[in-house]
């Protein structure tokens, strides 16, 4: 089987999956990409064993760093044209199946040159209100909020209408799409590397800094330190934890960028982290801020964590949540629908309302006061990842789905 993945970046959602398909089943996995990711960087094994083809959009396209909401659909069409031209330039590349991210790797024009099924990775359909970018009503309003979701969804709808099928990682993500498309979208999770992200004893060091034996470690991890992932709410919670307990060190992993939020519009400042830090009232000497960690380094941090805090709005769940659970962390997360799909409160983690710092503090202090009493939550989270979300469970199911979509059997 030859499968072609299309995404702006690599490895993103498809790098590890392709590596697993190649190693387990001998599949040929090709990629049409624009750039190599730096968060995380591709592993040497991915670069050696997978087939990467680089495409570049026109220069003026690359120079437009911010796209006005009213131009999002035209940008999507230009990206589709870039994918088409890149594919046409690889005339001898004839996959059995194409899988493209519905917004970042459009397959819109590929029917003209490829005679194979086209599958969409249906990550998310933006809500007009009460979710994702519109959920933080506690922050100053952002003027484009009512219009942006409909504009960015336009390309997603066109791509979804034209593909042969799609899949979403969770039921909540599938259900974000209009109901009339649900029968076209199956639910298949990507898979957690439970061998890399696993519990275990590690040296009490974080990026060269020794951690005292009796210190408690509270972790927060996000791609960017932004409002949609609750960075400001975490800092508010952390400041209160610090006032209650002098033995806690806070480890924050994430870039000083807003990848999803409109934090510049909310605050009028370029750096949301600095804006938050100036208002949180936290003793920053108690914090270790790390801009980015490679997977093995991140797993090390999770293994040291006494409590992992995850305060997201209703949105696509972060890989960091699954990785923390896989490492056996006790997780305190926001009580929102996508989180509830994964964490059963009091069984595999703790949930508290997103804006209720008092409830979050009560839970956090209980865990930090009696870590042993909550270890069963971490063990249950680990078992959940092994039984339902691991690569060993998810990759065979995705392989079967891809074969069904092509009409090929495992011997093909």
Coordinates of C-alpha atoms in Angstrom, one line a residue:
X1 CA 0.0 0.0 0.0
X2 CA 1.3 3.5 -0.9
X3 CA -0.3 6.3 1.2
X4 CA 0.4 10.0 0.6
X5 CA -0.1 12.4 3.5
X6 CA -0.6 16.1 2.9
X7 CA 0.0 18.7 5.6
X8 CA 1.7 22.1 5.8
X9 CA 4.2 20.8 8.4
X10 CA 6.0 17.6 9.3
X11 CA 5.7 15.5 11.4
X12 CA 2.5 17.1 12.8
X13 CA -0.4 14.6 12.9
X14 CA 0.9 12.2 10.3
X15 CA 4.7 11.6 11.0
X16 CA 4.4 9.0 13.7
X17 CA 1.5 7.3 12.0
X18 CA 3.4 6.9 8.8
X19 CA 6.4 5.6 10.6
X20 CA 4.3 3.0 12.3
X21 CA 2.5 2.0 9.1
X22 CA 5.9 1.5 7.4
X23 CA 7.5 -0.5 10.3
X24 CA 4.5 -2.7 11.1
X25 CA 3.1 -3.4 7.6
X26 CA 5.8 -2.3 5.1
X27 CA 3.6 0.4 3.6
X28 CA 5.2 3.1 1.5
X29 CA 4.4 6.5 3.1
X30 CA 5.0 9.7 1.2
X31 CA 4.4 13.3 2.4
X32 CA 3.7 16.6 0.6
X33 CA 4.8 19.3 3.0
X34 CA 5.8 23.0 3.1
X35 CA 8.2 22.9 6.1
X36 CA 9.7 20.8 8.8
X37 CA 8.3 21.4 12.2
X38 CA 10.5 22.7 15.1
X39 CA 7.9 21.7 17.7
X40 CA 8.6 18.8 17.7
X41 CA 11.4 18.3 15.3
X42 CA 11.2 15.2 13.1
X43 CA 13.1 12.2 14.5
X44 CA 16.1 10.9 12.5
X45 CA 14.1 7.7 11.9
X46 CA 11.3 9.7 10.3
X47 CA 13.7 11.5 8.0
X48 CA 15.4 8.2 7.0
X49 CA 12.4 5.9 6.6
X50 CA 9.7 8.3 5.2
X51 CA 9.5 9.9 1.8
X52 CA 9.3 13.7 2.0
X53 CA 8.5 16.0 -0.9
X54 CA 8.8 19.8 -0.2
X55 CA 6.4 22.2 -1.9
X56 CA 6.5 26.0 -1.7
X57 CA 3.7 28.4 -2.3
X58 CA 4.3 31.7 -4.2
X59 CA 6.5 34.2 -2.4
X60 CA 3.7 36.7 -1.7
X61 CA 1.7 33.8 -0.1
X62 CA 4.6 33.1 2.3
X63 CA 5.1 36.7 3.2
X64 CA 1.5 37.1 4.4
X65 CA 2.0 36.1 8.0
X66 CA -1.4 37.2 9.2
X67 CA -4.4 36.6 7.0
X68 CA -7.5 38.8 7.6
X69 CA -10.6 36.7 8.4
X70 CA -12.2 37.9 5.1
X71 CA -9.4 36.4 3.1
X72 CA -9.2 33.0 4.7
X73 CA -11.1 31.3 2.0
X74 CA -8.9 32.7 -0.8
X75 CA -5.9 31.6 1.1
X76 CA -7.3 28.1 1.3
X77 CA -7.8 28.1 -2.5
X78 CA -4.2 29.3 -3.0
X79 CA -3.0 26.5 -0.7
X80 CA -5.0 24.0 -2.7
X81 CA -3.4 25.3 -5.9
X82 CA 0.0 24.9 -4.3
X83 CA -0.8 21.3 -3.4
X84 CA -2.0 20.6 -7.0
X85 CA 1.1 22.2 -8.6
X86 CA 3.4 20.3 -6.2
X87 CA 1.6 17.0 -7.0
X88 CA 1.7 17.7 -10.7
X89 CA 5.5 18.2 -10.4
X90 CA 5.8 14.7 -9.0
X91 CA 4.4 13.0 -12.1
X92 CA 5.6 9.5 -11.2
X93 CA 4.1 9.6 -7.7
X94 CA 0.9 7.6 -7.8
X95 CA -0.4 6.7 -4.3
X96 CA -3.2 4.3 -3.5
X97 CA -4.7 6.7 -1.0
X98 CA -4.3 10.4 -0.1
X99 CA -4.9 11.6 3.4
X100 CA -4.9 15.4 3.9
X101 CA -5.5 17.7 6.8
X102 CA -8.8 19.4 5.9
X103 CA -7.5 22.9 6.5
X104 CA -3.7 22.6 6.2
X105 CA -3.4 20.1 3.4
X106 CA -6.3 20.5 1.1
X107 CA -7.0 17.8 -1.5
X108 CA -9.5 20.1 -3.3
X109 CA -8.0 19.9 -6.8
X110 CA -6.3 16.5 -6.7
X111 CA -9.2 14.7 -8.5
X112 CA -7.9 16.3 -11.7
X113 CA -4.6 14.3 -11.5
X114 CA -5.1 11.4 -9.2
X115 CA -7.4 8.4 -9.5
X116 CA -7.5 7.2 -5.9
X117 CA -9.6 7.8 -2.7
X118 CA -9.1 11.2 -1.0
X119 CA -9.5 11.1 2.8
X120 CA -9.7 14.2 5.1
X121 CA -8.3 14.4 8.6
X122 CA -11.2 16.3 10.1
X123 CA -9.6 18.0 13.0
X124 CA -12.1 20.6 13.9
X125 CA -15.0 22.8 12.7
X126 CA -15.0 26.1 14.4
X127 CA -18.0 27.1 16.4
X128 CA -19.8 30.5 15.9
X129 CA -20.0 31.0 19.7
X130 CA -19.5 29.4 23.1
X131 CA -16.4 27.4 22.2
X132 CA -12.8 27.8 21.0
X133 CA -11.9 31.5 20.2
X134 CA -15.2 32.8 21.5
X135 CA -15.3 31.0 24.9
X136 CA -13.1 33.4 26.9
X137 CA -15.9 36.0 27.6
X138 CA -13.9 37.1 30.6
X139 CA -11.4 38.8 28.3
X140 CA -12.0 42.0 26.3
X141 CA -13.9 41.1 23.1
X142 CA -12.2 40.6 19.8
X143 CA -14.1 42.4 17.0
X144 CA -13.8 39.7 14.3
X145 CA -15.1 36.9 16.6
X146 CA -18.6 36.5 15.0
X147 CA -17.2 36.3 11.4
X148 CA -14.0 34.4 11.6
X149 CA -15.4 30.9 12.3
X150 CA -17.7 31.0 9.3
X151 CA -14.9 32.2 7.0
X152 CA -12.3 29.6 8.1
X153 CA -14.9 26.8 8.0
X154 CA -15.7 27.6 4.3
X155 CA -12.6 25.8 3.0
X156 CA -13.2 22.9 5.4
X157 CA -16.7 22.4 4.0
X158 CA -15.7 22.5 0.4
X159 CA -12.9 19.9 1.1
X160 CA -15.3 17.7 3.1
X161 CA -17.9 17.8 0.4
X162 CA -15.4 16.7 -2.2
X163 CA -13.5 13.9 -0.3
X164 CA -14.4 10.2 -0.2
X165 CA -14.4 10.1 3.6
X166 CA -12.9 11.5 6.7
X167 CA -11.8 10.7 10.3
X168 CA -11.6 12.7 13.5
X169 CA -9.5 11.8 16.6
X170 CA -12.4 12.1 19.1
X171 CA -16.2 12.0 19.1
X172 CA -16.3 15.6 20.3
X173 CA -14.2 16.7 17.3
X174 CA -16.4 14.7 14.9
X175 CA -19.5 16.2 16.4
X176 CA -18.1 19.8 15.9
X177 CA -18.9 19.3 12.2
X178 CA -22.4 19.8 10.8
X179 CA -24.6 16.8 11.6
X180 CA -25.3 16.1 7.9
X181 CA -21.6 15.1 7.5
X182 CA -21.3 12.8 10.6
X183 CA -21.9 9.7 8.6
X184 CA -19.0 10.6 6.4
X185 CA -16.6 11.0 9.3
X186 CA -15.4 8.1 11.4
X187 CA -13.7 8.5 14.8
X188 CA -10.1 7.1 15.0
X189 CA -7.5 8.4 17.4
X190 CA -4.0 9.0 16.2
X191 CA -2.2 7.0 18.9
X192 CA 0.0 7.8 21.9
X193 CA 3.6 6.5 22.1
X194 CA 3.1 4.8 25.5
X195 CA 6.6 3.4 25.3
X196 CA 8.1 6.9 25.2
X197 CA 5.5 8.5 27.5
X198 CA 5.5 6.1 30.4
X199 CA 5.9 6.3 34.2
X200 CA 9.2 5.7 35.8
X201 CA 11.9 7.1 38.1
X202 CA 14.2 9.8 36.6
X203 CA 16.9 12.1 38.0
X204 CA 15.4 15.1 39.7
X205 CA 16.8 17.5 37.2
X206 CA 15.0 19.8 34.7
X207 CA 17.1 21.3 32.0
X208 CA 20.2 21.2 34.2
X209 CA 18.5 22.6 37.3
X210 CA 18.4 20.3 40.3
X211 CA 15.1 19.8 42.0
X212 CA 15.1 19.3 45.8
X213 CA 13.9 15.9 46.9
X214 CA 11.1 17.3 49.0
X215 CA 9.9 19.9 46.5
X216 CA 6.5 19.3 44.8
X217 CA 6.3 19.9 41.0
X218 CA 3.3 21.3 39.3
X219 CA 3.4 21.3 35.5
X220 CA 1.7 23.2 32.7
X221 CA 2.3 22.4 29.0
X222 CA 0.9 24.0 25.9
X223 CA 2.2 24.7 22.4
X224 CA 1.8 28.4 23.1
X225 CA 1.2 30.2 26.4
X226 CA -2.2 31.6 25.4
X227 CA -5.7 32.2 26.6
X228 CA -7.4 29.3 24.8
X229 CA -5.1 26.9 26.7
X230 CA -5.7 28.8 29.9
X231 CA -2.2 30.0 30.6
X232 CA -3.5 33.1 32.4
X233 CA -5.9 31.0 34.5
X234 CA -3.1 28.6 35.4
X235 CA -0.9 31.5 36.5
X236 CA -3.7 32.8 38.7
X237 CA -4.1 29.3 40.2
X238 CA -0.3 28.9 40.6
X239 CA 0.0 32.2 42.5
X240 CA -2.6 31.0 45.0
X241 CA -0.9 27.5 45.4
X242 CA 2.4 29.3 46.0
X243 CA 1.0 31.3 48.8
X244 CA -0.4 28.2 50.4
X245 CA 2.7 26.0 50.0
X246 CA 6.4 27.1 50.0
X247 CA 7.6 23.7 48.7
X248 CA 6.1 23.9 45.2
X249 CA 8.0 24.5 41.9
X250 CA 6.0 25.3 38.8
X251 CA 7.3 24.0 35.4
X252 CA 5.8 25.7 32.4
X253 CA 6.5 24.5 28.9
X254 CA 5.3 26.5 25.9
X255 CA 6.3 29.1 23.4
X256 CA 5.5 32.8 23.9
X257 CA 3.1 32.7 20.9
X258 CA -0.6 32.6 20.5
X259 CA -1.3 29.9 17.9
X260 CA -5.1 29.8 18.3
X261 CA -6.1 32.8 20.4
X262 CA -6.5 36.5 19.6
X263 CA -4.6 37.6 22.6
X264 CA -3.1 40.6 21.0
X265 CA -6.6 41.9 20.3
X266 CA -7.7 41.0 23.9
X267 CA -4.8 42.7 25.6
X268 CA -3.4 45.3 23.1
X269 CA 0.1 43.8 23.7
X270 CA 2.3 41.6 21.7
X271 CA 3.4 39.2 24.5
X272 CA 0.6 37.5 26.3
X273 CA 3.0 35.8 28.7
X274 CA 4.4 39.1 29.9
X275 CA 0.9 40.6 30.2
X276 CA -0.2 37.7 32.3
X277 CA 2.9 37.6 34.5
X278 CA 2.5 41.3 35.3
X279 CA -1.0 40.7 36.6
X280 CA -0.9 37.3 38.2
X281 CA 0.8 38.3 41.4
X282 CA 3.0 35.2 41.2
X283 CA 6.6 34.9 42.5
X284 CA 8.3 34.1 39.3
X285 CA 11.4 32.8 41.1
X286 CA 9.3 29.7 41.8
X287 CA 8.8 29.1 38.1
X288 CA 10.8 27.3 35.5
X289 CA 9.8 28.5 32.0
X290 CA 10.9 26.3 29.1
X291 CA 10.0 27.4 25.5
X292 CA 10.0 24.0 23.9
X293 CA 11.0 20.4 24.7
X294 CA 11.6 17.5 22.5
X295 CA 9.4 14.4 23.3
X296 CA 12.0 12.6 25.4
X297 CA 12.7 15.7 27.4
X298 CA 8.9 16.3 27.9
X299 CA 8.4 12.8 29.1
X300 CA 11.2 13.4 31.7
X301 CA 9.3 16.4 33.0
X302 CA 6.0 14.5 33.2
X303 CA 7.6 11.7 35.2
X304 CA 8.7 14.3 37.8
X305 CA 5.3 16.0 38.0
X306 CA 3.2 15.7 41.1
X307 CA 0.3 17.5 39.5
X308 CA -0.3 18.4 35.9
X309 CA -2.7 21.2 35.2
X310 CA -4.6 21.4 31.9
X311 CA -7.1 24.3 31.6
X312 CA -8.3 24.4 28.1
X313 CA -11.5 25.9 26.6
X314 CA -13.7 23.6 24.5
X315 CA -11.3 22.9 21.7
X316 CA -9.2 20.2 20.1
X317 CA -7.4 18.4 23.0
X318 CA -3.7 18.9 23.2
X319 CA -1.3 16.0 22.7
X320 CA 0.2 17.0 26.1
X321 CA -2.9 15.9 27.9
X322 CA -2.7 12.4 26.5
X323 CA 1.1 12.3 27.1
X324 CA 0.7 13.4 30.7
X325 CA -1.9 10.7 31.3
X326 CA 0.4 8.1 29.6
X327 CA 3.2 9.1 32.0
X328 CA 0.9 8.4 35.0
X329 CA 0.5 12.1 36.0
X330 CA -2.3 13.1 38.3
X331 CA -4.2 15.5 36.0
X332 CA -6.3 18.5 37.1
X333 CA -8.2 19.6 34.0
X334 CA -11.0 22.0 33.1
X335 CA -14.5 20.5 33.2
X336 CA -15.4 21.0 29.5
X337 CA -16.9 18.5 27.1
X338 CA -13.8 17.4 25.1
X339 CA -11.9 16.7 28.3
X340 CA -14.8 14.7 29.8
X341 CA -14.7 12.4 26.7
X342 CA -11.3 11.3 27.9
X343 CA -11.1 11.8 31.7
X344 CA -13.7 10.3 34.1
X345 CA -13.7 12.6 37.1
X346 CA -12.4 11.0 40.2
X347 CA -11.4 7.8 38.3
X348 CA -8.7 8.8 35.8
X349 CA -8.2 12.5 36.7
X350 CA -9.7 15.5 38.5
X351 CA -12.0 18.1 36.8
X352 CA -13.0 21.6 37.9
X353 CA -14.8 24.4 36.2
X354 CA -12.5 26.5 33.9
X355 CA -13.2 29.8 35.6
X356 CA -13.5 28.5 39.2
X357 CA -10.1 29.1 40.7
X358 CA -11.4 28.2 44.2
X359 CA -12.4 24.7 43.1
X360 CA -9.1 24.2 41.2
X361 CA -7.2 25.3 44.2
X362 CA -9.0 22.9 46.5
X363 CA -8.3 20.0 44.2
X364 CA -4.6 21.0 43.7
X365 CA -3.9 21.4 47.5
X366 CA -5.5 18.0 48.2
X367 CA -3.2 16.3 45.7
X368 CA -0.1 18.1 46.9
X369 CA -0.9 17.4 50.5
X370 CA -1.3 13.7 50.0
X371 CA 0.2 12.5 46.7
X372 CA 0.0 8.9 47.6
X373 CA -3.8 9.1 48.1
X374 CA -4.1 10.2 44.4
X375 CA -1.7 7.8 42.7
X376 CA -4.5 5.6 41.7
X377 CA -5.7 8.4 39.4
X378 CA -2.4 8.4 37.7
X379 CA -2.4 4.7 37.3
X380 CA -5.9 4.7 35.9
X381 CA -4.9 7.4 33.4
X382 CA -2.0 5.3 32.3
X383 CA -4.2 2.2 31.9
X384 CA -6.7 4.2 29.9
X385 CA -3.9 5.3 27.5
X386 CA -2.7 1.8 27.1
X387 CA -6.1 0.2 26.6
X388 CA -7.7 2.8 24.3
X389 CA -5.3 5.4 23.0
X390 CA -1.9 3.8 22.5
X391 CA -0.2 3.3 19.1
X392 CA -0.6 -0.5 19.6
X393 CA -4.4 -0.1 19.7
X394 CA -5.0 2.8 17.3
X395 CA -2.6 2.1 14.4
X396 CA -4.2 -1.3 13.4
X397 CA -7.6 0.3 13.5
X398 CA -6.5 3.2 11.2
X399 CA -4.7 0.7 8.9
X400 CA -8.0 -1.2 8.6
X401 CA -9.9 2.0 7.9
X402 CA -7.4 3.0 5.1
X403 CA -7.7 -0.4 3.5
X404 CA -11.5 -0.2 3.6
X405 CA -11.4 3.1 1.9
X406 CA -9.2 1.7 -0.9
X407 CA -10.9 -1.6 -1.2
X408 CA -7.5 -3.3 -0.6
X409 CA -6.8 -6.1 1.9
X410 CA -3.8 -6.5 4.1
X411 CA -1.9 -8.5 1.5
X412 CA -2.0 -5.6 -1.0

